[in-house]
Coordinates of C-alpha atoms in Angstrom, one line a residue:
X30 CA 24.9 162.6 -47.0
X31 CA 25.0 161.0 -50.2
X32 CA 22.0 163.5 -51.4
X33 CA 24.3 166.8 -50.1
X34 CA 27.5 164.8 -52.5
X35 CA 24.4 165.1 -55.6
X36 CA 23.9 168.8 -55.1
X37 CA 27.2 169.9 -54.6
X38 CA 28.3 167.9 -57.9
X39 CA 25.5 167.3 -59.9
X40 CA 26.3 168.7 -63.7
X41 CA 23.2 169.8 -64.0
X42 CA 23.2 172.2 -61.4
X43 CA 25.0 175.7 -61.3
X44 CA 27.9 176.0 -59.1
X45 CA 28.8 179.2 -59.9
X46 CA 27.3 180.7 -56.7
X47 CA 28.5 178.6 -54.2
X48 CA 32.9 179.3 -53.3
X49 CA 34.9 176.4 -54.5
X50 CA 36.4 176.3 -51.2
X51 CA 34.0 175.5 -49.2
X52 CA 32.0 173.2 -51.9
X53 CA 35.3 171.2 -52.0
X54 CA 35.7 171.3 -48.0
X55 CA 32.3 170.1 -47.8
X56 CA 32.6 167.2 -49.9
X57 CA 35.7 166.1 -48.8
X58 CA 34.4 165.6 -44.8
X59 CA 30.7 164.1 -46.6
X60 CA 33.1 161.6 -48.6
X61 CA 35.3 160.5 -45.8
X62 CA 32.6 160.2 -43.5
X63 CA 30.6 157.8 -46.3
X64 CA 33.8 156.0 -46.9
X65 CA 34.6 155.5 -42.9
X66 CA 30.9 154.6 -42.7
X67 CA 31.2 151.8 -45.5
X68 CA 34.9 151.4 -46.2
X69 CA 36.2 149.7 -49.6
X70 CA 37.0 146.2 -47.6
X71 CA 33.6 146.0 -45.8
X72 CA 30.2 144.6 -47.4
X73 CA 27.8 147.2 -47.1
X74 CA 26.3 148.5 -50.1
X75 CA 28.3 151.0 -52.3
X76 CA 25.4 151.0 -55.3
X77 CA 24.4 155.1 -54.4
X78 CA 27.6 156.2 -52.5
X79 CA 30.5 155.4 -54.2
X80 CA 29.7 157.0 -57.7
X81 CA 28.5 159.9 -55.6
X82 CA 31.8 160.1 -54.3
X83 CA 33.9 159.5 -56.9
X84 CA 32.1 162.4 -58.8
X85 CA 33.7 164.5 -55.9
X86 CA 37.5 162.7 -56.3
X87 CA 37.1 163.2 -60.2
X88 CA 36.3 167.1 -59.8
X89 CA 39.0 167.6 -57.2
X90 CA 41.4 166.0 -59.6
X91 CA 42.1 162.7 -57.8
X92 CA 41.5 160.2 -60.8
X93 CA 42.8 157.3 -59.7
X94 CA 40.4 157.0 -56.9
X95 CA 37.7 157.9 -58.4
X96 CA 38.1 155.1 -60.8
X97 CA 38.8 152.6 -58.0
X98 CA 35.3 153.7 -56.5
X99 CA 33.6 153.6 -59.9
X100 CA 34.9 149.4 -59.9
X101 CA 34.1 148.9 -56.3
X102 CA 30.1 149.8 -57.3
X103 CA 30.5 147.7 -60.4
X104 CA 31.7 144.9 -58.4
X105 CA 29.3 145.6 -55.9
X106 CA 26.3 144.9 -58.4
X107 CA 26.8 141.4 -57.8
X108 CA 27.5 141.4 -54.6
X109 CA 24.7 140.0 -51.6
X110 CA 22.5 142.9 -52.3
X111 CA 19.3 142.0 -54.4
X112 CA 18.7 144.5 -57.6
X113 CA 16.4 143.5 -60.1
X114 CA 18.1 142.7 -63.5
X115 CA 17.1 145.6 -65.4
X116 CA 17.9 147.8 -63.0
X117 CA 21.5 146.7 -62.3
X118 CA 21.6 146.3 -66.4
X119 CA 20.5 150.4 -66.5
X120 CA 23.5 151.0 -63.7
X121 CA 26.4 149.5 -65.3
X122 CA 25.9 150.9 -68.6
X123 CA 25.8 154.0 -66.9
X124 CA 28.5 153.4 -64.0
X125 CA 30.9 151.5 -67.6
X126 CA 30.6 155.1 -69.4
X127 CA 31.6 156.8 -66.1
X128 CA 34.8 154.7 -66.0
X129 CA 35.3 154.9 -70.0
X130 CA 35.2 158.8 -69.2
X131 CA 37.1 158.9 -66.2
X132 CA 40.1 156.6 -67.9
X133 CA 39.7 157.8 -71.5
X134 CA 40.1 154.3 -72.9
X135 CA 37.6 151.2 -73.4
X136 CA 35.8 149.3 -70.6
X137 CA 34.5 146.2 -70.2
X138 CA 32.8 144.3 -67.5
X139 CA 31.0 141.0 -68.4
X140 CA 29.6 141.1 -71.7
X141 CA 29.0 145.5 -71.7
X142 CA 31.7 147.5 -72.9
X143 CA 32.3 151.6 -73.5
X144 CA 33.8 154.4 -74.7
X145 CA 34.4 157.4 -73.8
X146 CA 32.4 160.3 -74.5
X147 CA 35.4 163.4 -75.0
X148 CA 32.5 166.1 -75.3
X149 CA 30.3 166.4 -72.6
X150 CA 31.6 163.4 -70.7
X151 CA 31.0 164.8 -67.5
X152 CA 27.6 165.2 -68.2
X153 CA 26.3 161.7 -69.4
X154 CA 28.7 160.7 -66.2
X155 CA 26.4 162.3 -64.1
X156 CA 23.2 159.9 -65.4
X157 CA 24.1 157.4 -62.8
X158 CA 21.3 157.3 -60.2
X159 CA 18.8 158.0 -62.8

């Protein structure tokens, strides 16, 4: 489910083909099914699903929850859930300029901060899972 979120929303892929409609209606029943599957409250992992799924709120113009899912994977990096230290360094720089672009103003978590990126945002915000 979370690879379907990637290729309808992936910046580096062309929508053009595919009808808004239905890319929208698709993503909407893949995210509420992820989200029903791991809600907000519960412990299960949110390190791949919730930026996926915030890409999808962001687009559709629902910014205020796709910031809340951006925090929930930041606060999920030090969660139960072992990641090696430079990958979880690698994700919250990437998942911090997400949530710099999404807000438009400075963010920090721990000792990392951003800022947003006004040109091209959405595409550096789409260098998460890499």
């Amino acid at each position: 489910m979370i690879g379907a979120l990637h290729q309808l929303f992936h910046s580096n892929l062309d929508h053009s083909r595919f009808p808004s409609a239905e890319r929208f209606a698709m993503s909407k029943a893949l995210s509420e099914h992820i989200l029903a599957l791991n809600p907000p409250q519960g412990d299960g992992p949110k390190l791949r699903s919730y930026p996926a799924i915030a890409r999808y709120y962001h687009e559709n113009g629902n910014k205020d929850r796709a910031i809340e899912l951006v925090e929930l994977a930041i606060k999920s990096l030090d969660g139960p859930e072992p990641i090696p230290e430079q990958r979880k360094q690698h994700l919250l720089r990437n998942w911090l300029q997400t949530l710099a672009n999404y807000k438009g103003e400075k963010v920090c978590y721990g000792a990392h901060c951003a800022v947003p990126h006004l040109e091209g945002a959405k595409a550096r915000s789409e260098e998460e899972e890499r």
